[in-house]
Short mmCIF file of C-alpha atoms in Angstrom, two decimals:
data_model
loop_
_atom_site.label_atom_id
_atom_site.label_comp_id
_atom_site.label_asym_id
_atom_site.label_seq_id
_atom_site.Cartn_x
_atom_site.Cartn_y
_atom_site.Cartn_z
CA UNK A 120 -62.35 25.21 -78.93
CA UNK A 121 -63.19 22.98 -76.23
CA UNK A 122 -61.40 24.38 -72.79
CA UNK A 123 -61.08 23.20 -69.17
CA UNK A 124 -60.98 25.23 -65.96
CA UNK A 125 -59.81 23.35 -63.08
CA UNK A 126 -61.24 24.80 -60.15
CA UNK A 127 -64.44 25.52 -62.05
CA UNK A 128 -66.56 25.36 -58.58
CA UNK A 129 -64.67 28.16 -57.25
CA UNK A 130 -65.14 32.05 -57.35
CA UNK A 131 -62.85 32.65 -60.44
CA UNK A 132 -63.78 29.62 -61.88
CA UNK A 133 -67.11 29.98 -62.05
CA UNK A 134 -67.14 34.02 -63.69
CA UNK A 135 -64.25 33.09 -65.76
CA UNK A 136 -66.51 30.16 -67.33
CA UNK A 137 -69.79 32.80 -67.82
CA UNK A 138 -67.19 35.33 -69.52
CA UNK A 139 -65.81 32.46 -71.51
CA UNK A 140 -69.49 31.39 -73.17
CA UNK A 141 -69.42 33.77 -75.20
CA UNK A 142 -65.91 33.05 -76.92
CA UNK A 143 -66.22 32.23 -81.21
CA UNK A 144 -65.79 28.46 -82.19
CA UNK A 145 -66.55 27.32 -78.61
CA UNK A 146 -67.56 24.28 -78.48
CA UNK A 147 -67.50 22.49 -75.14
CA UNK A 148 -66.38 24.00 -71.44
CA UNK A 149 -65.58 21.40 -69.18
CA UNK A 150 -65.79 22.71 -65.32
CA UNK A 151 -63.49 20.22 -62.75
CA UNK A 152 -63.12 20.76 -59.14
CA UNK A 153 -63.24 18.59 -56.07
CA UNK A 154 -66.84 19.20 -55.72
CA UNK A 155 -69.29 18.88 -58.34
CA UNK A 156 -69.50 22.59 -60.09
CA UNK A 157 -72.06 23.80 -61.26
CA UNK A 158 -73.00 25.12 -64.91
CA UNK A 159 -73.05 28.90 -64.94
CA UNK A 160 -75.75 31.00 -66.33
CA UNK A 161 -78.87 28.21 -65.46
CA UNK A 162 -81.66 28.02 -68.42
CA UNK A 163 -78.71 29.68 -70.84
CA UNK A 164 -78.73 29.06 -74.41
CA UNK A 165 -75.04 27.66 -74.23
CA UNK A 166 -75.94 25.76 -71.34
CA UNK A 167 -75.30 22.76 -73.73
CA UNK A 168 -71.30 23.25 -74.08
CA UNK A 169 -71.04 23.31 -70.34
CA UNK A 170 -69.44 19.87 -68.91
CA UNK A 171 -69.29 19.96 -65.03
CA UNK A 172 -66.57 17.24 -63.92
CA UNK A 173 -66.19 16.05 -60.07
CA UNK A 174 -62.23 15.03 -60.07
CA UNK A 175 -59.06 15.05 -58.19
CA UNK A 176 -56.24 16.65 -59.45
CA UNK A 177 -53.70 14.72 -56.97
CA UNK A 178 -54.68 11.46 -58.75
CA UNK A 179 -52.61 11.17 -61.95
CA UNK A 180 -55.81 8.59 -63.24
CA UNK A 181 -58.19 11.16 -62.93
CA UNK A 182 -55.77 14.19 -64.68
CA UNK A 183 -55.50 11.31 -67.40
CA UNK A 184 -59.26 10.94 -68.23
CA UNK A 185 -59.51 14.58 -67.67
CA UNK A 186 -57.57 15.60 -70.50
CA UNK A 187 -58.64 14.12 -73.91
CA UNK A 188 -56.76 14.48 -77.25
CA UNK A 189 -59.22 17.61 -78.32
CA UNK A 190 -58.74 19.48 -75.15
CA UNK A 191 -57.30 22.87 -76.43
CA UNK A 192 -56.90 24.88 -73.70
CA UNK A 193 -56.76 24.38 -69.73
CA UNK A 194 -57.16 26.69 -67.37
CA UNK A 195 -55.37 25.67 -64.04
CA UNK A 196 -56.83 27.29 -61.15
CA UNK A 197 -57.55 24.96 -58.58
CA UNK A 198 -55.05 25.40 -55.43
CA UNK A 199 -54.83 24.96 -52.09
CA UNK A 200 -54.63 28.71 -50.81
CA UNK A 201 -52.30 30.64 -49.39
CA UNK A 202 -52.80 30.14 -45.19
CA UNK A 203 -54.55 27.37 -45.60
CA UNK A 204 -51.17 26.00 -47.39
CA UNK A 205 -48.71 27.24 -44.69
CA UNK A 206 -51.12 25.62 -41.98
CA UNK A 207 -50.95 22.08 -44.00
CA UNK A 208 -47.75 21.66 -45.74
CA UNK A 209 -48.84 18.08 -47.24
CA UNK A 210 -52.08 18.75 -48.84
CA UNK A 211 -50.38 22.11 -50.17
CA UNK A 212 -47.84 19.95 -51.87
CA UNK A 213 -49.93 17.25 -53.15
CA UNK A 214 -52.79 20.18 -54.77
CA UNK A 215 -50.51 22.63 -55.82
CA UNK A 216 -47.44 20.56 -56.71
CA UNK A 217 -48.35 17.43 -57.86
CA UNK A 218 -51.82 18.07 -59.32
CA UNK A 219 -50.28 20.64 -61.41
CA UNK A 220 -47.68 17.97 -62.22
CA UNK A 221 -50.00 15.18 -62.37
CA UNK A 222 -52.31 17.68 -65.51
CA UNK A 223 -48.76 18.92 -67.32
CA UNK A 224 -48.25 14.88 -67.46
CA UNK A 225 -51.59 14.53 -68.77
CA UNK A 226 -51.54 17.53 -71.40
CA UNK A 227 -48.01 16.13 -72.62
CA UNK A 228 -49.24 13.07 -73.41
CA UNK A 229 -53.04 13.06 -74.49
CA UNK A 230 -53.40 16.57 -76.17
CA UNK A 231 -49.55 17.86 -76.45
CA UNK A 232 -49.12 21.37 -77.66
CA UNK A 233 -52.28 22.39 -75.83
CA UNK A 234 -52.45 25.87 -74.18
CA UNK A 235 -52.32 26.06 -70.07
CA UNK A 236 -52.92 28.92 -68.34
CA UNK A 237 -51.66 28.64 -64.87
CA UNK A 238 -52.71 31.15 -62.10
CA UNK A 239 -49.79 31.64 -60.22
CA UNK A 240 -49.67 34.21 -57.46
CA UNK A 241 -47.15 37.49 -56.32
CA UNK A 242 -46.72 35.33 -53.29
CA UNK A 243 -43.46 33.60 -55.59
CA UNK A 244 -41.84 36.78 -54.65
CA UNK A 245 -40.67 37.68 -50.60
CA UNK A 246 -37.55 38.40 -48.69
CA UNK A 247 -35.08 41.37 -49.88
CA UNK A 248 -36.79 42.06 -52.78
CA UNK A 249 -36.25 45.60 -54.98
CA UNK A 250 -38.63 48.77 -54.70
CA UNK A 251 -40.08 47.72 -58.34
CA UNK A 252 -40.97 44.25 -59.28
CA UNK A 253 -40.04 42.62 -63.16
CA UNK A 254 -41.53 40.05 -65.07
CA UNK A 255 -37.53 38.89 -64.46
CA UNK A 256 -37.40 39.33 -60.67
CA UNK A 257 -36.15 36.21 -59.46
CA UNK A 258 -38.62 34.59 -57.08
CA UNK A 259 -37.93 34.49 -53.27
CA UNK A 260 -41.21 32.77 -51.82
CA UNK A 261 -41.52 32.84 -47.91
CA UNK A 262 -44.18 30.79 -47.19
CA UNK A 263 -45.18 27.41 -48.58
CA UNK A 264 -47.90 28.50 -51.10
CA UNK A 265 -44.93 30.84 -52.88
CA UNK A 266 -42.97 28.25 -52.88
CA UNK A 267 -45.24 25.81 -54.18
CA UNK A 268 -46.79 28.02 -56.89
CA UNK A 269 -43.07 28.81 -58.19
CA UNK A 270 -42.35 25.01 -58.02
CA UNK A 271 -45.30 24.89 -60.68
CA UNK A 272 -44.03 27.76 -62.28
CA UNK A 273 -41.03 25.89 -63.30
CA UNK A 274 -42.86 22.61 -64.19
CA UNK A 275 -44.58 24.59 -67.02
CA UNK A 276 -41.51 26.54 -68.10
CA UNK A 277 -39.80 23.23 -68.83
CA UNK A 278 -42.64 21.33 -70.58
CA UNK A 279 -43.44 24.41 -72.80
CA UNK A 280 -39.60 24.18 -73.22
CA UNK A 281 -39.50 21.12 -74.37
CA UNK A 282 -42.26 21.69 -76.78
CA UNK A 283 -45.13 19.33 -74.21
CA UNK A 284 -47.47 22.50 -74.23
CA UNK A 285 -48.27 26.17 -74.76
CA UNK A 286 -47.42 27.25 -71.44
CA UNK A 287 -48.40 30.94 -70.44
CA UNK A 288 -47.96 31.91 -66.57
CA UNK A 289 -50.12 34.72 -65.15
CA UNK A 290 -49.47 36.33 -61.78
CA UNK A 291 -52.62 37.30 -60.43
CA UNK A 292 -52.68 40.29 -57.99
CA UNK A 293 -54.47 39.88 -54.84
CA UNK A 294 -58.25 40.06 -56.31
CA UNK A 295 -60.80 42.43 -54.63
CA UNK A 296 -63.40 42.84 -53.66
CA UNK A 297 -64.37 38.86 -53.71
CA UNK A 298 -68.15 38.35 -53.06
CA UNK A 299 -69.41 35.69 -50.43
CA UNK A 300 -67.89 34.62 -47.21
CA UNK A 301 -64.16 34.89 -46.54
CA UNK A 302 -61.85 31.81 -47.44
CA UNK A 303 -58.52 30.50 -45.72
CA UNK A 304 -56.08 32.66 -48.01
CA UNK A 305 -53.94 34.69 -46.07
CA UNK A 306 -55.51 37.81 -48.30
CA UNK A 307 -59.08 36.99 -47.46
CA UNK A 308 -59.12 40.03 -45.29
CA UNK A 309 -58.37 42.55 -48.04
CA UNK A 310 -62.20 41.71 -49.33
CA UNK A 311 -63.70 41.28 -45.99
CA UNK A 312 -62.73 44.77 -44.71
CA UNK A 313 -64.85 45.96 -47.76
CA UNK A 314 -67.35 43.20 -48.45
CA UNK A 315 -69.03 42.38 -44.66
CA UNK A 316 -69.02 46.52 -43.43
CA UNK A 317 -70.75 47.25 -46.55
CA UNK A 318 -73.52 44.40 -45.82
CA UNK A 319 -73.97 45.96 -42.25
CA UNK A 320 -71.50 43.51 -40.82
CA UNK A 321 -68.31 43.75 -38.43
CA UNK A 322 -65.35 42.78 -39.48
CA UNK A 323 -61.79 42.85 -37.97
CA UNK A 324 -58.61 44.04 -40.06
CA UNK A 325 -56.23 41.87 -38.91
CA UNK A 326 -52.88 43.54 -40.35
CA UNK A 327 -51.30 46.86 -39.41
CA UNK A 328 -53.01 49.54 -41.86
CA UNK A 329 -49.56 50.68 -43.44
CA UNK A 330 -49.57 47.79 -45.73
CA UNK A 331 -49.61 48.01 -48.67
CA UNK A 332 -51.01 45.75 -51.49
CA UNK A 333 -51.07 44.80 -55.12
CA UNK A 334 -54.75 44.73 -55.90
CA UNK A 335 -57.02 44.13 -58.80
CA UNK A 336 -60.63 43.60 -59.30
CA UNK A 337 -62.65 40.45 -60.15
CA UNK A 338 -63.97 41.98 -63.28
CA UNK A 339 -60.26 42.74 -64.40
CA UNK A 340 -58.68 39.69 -63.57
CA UNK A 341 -61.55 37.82 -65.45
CA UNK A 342 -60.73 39.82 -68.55
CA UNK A 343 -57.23 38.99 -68.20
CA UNK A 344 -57.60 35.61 -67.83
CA UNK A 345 -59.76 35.49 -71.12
CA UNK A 346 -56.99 37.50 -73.12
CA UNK A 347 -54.32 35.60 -72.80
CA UNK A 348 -56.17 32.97 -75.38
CA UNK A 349 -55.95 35.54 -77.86
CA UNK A 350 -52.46 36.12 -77.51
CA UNK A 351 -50.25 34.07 -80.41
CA UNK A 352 -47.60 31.43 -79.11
CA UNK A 353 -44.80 33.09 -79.98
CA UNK A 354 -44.98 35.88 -77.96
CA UNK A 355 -45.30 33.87 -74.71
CA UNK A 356 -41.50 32.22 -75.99
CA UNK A 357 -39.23 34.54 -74.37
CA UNK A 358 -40.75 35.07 -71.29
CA UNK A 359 -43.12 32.22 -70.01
CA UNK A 360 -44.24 34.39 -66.75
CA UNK A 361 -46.04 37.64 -66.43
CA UNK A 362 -46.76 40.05 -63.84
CA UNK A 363 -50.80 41.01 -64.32
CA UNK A 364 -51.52 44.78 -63.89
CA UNK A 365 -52.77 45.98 -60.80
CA UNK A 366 -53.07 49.17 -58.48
CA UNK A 367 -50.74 49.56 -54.96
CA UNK A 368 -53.37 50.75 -52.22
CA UNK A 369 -52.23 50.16 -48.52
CA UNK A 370 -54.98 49.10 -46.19
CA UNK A 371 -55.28 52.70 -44.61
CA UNK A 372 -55.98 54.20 -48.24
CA UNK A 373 -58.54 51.01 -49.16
CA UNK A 374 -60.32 51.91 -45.93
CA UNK A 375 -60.29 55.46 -46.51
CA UNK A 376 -61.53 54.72 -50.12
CA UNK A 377 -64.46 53.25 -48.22
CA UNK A 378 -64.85 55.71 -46.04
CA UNK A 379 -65.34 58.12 -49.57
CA UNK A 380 -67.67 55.99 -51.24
CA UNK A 381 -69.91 54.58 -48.31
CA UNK A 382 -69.53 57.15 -45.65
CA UNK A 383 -68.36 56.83 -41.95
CA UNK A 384 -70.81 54.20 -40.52
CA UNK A 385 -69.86 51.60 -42.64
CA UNK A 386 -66.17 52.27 -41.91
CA UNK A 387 -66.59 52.23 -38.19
CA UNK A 388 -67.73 49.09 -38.21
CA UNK A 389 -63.87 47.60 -38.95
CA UNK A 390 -62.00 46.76 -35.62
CA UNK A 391 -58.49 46.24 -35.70
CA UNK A 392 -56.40 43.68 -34.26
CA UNK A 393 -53.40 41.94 -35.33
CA UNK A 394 -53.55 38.51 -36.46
CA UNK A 395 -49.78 37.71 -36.54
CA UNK A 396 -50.16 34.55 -38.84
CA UNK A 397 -51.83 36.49 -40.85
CA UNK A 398 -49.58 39.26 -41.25
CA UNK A 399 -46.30 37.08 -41.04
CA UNK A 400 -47.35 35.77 -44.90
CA UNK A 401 -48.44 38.99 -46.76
CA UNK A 402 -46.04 41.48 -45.54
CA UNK A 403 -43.61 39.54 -47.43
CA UNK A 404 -45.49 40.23 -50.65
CA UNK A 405 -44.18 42.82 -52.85
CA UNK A 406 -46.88 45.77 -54.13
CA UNK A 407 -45.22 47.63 -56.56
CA UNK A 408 -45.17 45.58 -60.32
CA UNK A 409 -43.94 46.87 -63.32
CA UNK A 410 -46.30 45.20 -65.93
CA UNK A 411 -44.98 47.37 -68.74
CA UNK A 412 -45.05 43.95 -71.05
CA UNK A 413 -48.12 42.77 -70.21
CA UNK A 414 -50.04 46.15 -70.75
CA UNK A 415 -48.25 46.26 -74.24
CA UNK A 416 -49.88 42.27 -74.89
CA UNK A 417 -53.60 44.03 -74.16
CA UNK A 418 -54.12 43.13 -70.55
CA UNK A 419 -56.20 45.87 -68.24
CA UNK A 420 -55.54 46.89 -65.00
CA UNK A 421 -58.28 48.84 -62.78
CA UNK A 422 -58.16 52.85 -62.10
CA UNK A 423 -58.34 53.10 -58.40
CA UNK A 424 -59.57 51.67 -55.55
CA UNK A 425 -62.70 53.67 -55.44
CA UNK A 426 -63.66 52.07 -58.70
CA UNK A 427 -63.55 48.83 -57.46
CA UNK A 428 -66.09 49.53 -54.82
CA UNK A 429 -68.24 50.97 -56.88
CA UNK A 430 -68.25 48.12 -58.98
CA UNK A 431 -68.69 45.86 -56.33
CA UNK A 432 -71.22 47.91 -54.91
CA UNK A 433 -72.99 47.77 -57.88
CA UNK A 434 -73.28 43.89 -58.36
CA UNK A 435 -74.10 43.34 -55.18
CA UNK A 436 -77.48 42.15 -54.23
CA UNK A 437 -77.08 43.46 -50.40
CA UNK A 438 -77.49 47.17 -49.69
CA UNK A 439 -74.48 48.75 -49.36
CA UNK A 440 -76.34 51.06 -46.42
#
């Protein structure tokens, strides 16, 4: 197999490449991103299958030489994130939009039939939405990265209609508890109010604690990425777009999860004001899924919230005390 993760620089990128190193009849992983990415697992003995590409998706050129005629399998995770979207409405187009258009071209014509993956987001869905969400749930986006993603969304329902590519849509829950520094999606804060108290720093929550989300770990959403290349065609043919398993946690109960785990100093050092940007964009994200189908195709979802902590906890190299 010889696949390609756009966005290979990034945090999903980069552990969905080190899980995929170990997948039979690989052959070569090509990592592309705006910046130069770097080869996971340094000194590796599969070091040698790792290609590390330094591209732009918005240039249909570089999707072109990208995308070769034994490319098998792509990946698509490279976006332009969810606040950082609403605050620039052009570059959110251009990434999200027309890269994704620019690599279906690409696909279609240099390795047609190939599998994409796309990583599309529960931010498609907002506005008067029902108490449960489908995988049929017609999507609603209120902010320019929903909209954008479910622009994309349709782009790769109609070339796997047409019979371009193997197209296979995964909404990813919001993903916690991301390691590093916080980025410019709207959700950043669900891993800082975990990630920087635990490392003995402050951090400020800035939506109202009622909230609630659809969460799943990194370790689960890695898996689930990985399955879906196990999973034949034809069961992708009726419904192009699935709803990954997660758990609903509002804020208040993630807190108080860390409050369980870590104890009462870490938890005091979360202050909590408002951002109304912020919370403009994610209270119009649903948190209640029902992922029935993709259960039944072998994709995992995480046991509670406590878990995840743990977890995190656990791979972190910074004290949690």
């Amino acid at each position: 197999m010889n696949i390609i993760i756009t966005g290979g620089a990034g945090f999903l990128g980069q552990r969905l490449a080190s899980f995929l190193l170990d997948t039979p009849n690989l052959q070569r992983l090509t990592l592309a991103d705006i910046v130069l990415p770097t080869a996971p697992g340094k000194g590796d003995k599969h070091n040698d299958k790792v290609r590390c590409v330094q591209t732009d998706l918005t240039s249909y050129q570089a999707t072109q030489d990208l995308i070769t005629s034994d490319t098998t399998a792509v990946f698509h995770l490279a976006a332009v994130v969810s606040a950082q979207a609403e605050a620039n409405f052009d570059l959110g187009v251009q990434v999200n939009v027309q890269g994704t258009r620019n690599l279906l071209e690409a696909m279609r014509h240099n390795a047609p039939g190939a599998m994409l993956i796309f990583a599309s987001s529960l931010a498609v869905f907002g506005g008067d939405l029902p108490e449960m969400i489908t995988d049929g749930t017609a999507v609603t986006p209120q902010s320019s990265y929903g909209t954008q993603k479910a622009i994309a969304e349709l782009w790769v329902n109609d070339y796997a209609r047409k019979g371009f590519i193997d197209g296979r849509v995964l909404r990813l829950p919001t993903v916690c508890v991301r390691p590093g520094k916080p980025n410019a999606a709207a959700s950043s804060f669900a891993s800082s109010i975990i990630r920087e108290p635990l490392h003995g720093q402050q951090t400020t929550c800035p939506v109202d604690v009622s909230l609630p989300l659809w969460l799943s770990s990194p370790e689960a959403v890695t898996h689930n990425l990985a399955h879906v290349l196990s999973i034949p065609a034809e069961r992708f043919e009726s419904i192009r777009a699935l709803n990954l398993p997660g758990i609903t946690v509002t804020v208040a109960e993630m807190i108080e999860a860390l409050r369980a785990v870590a104890g009462e100093e870490v938890t005091g050092r979360i202050d909590y004001q408002i951002e109304q940007a912020i919370s403009d964009i994610v209270a119009t994200w649903p948190s209640r899924f029902d992922t029935t189908t993709a259960l039944d195709l072998g994709f995992e979802g995480d046991r509670t919230f406590e878990d995840i902590i743990r977890a995190f906890m656990a791979s972190s190299v910074t004290s949690p005390s």
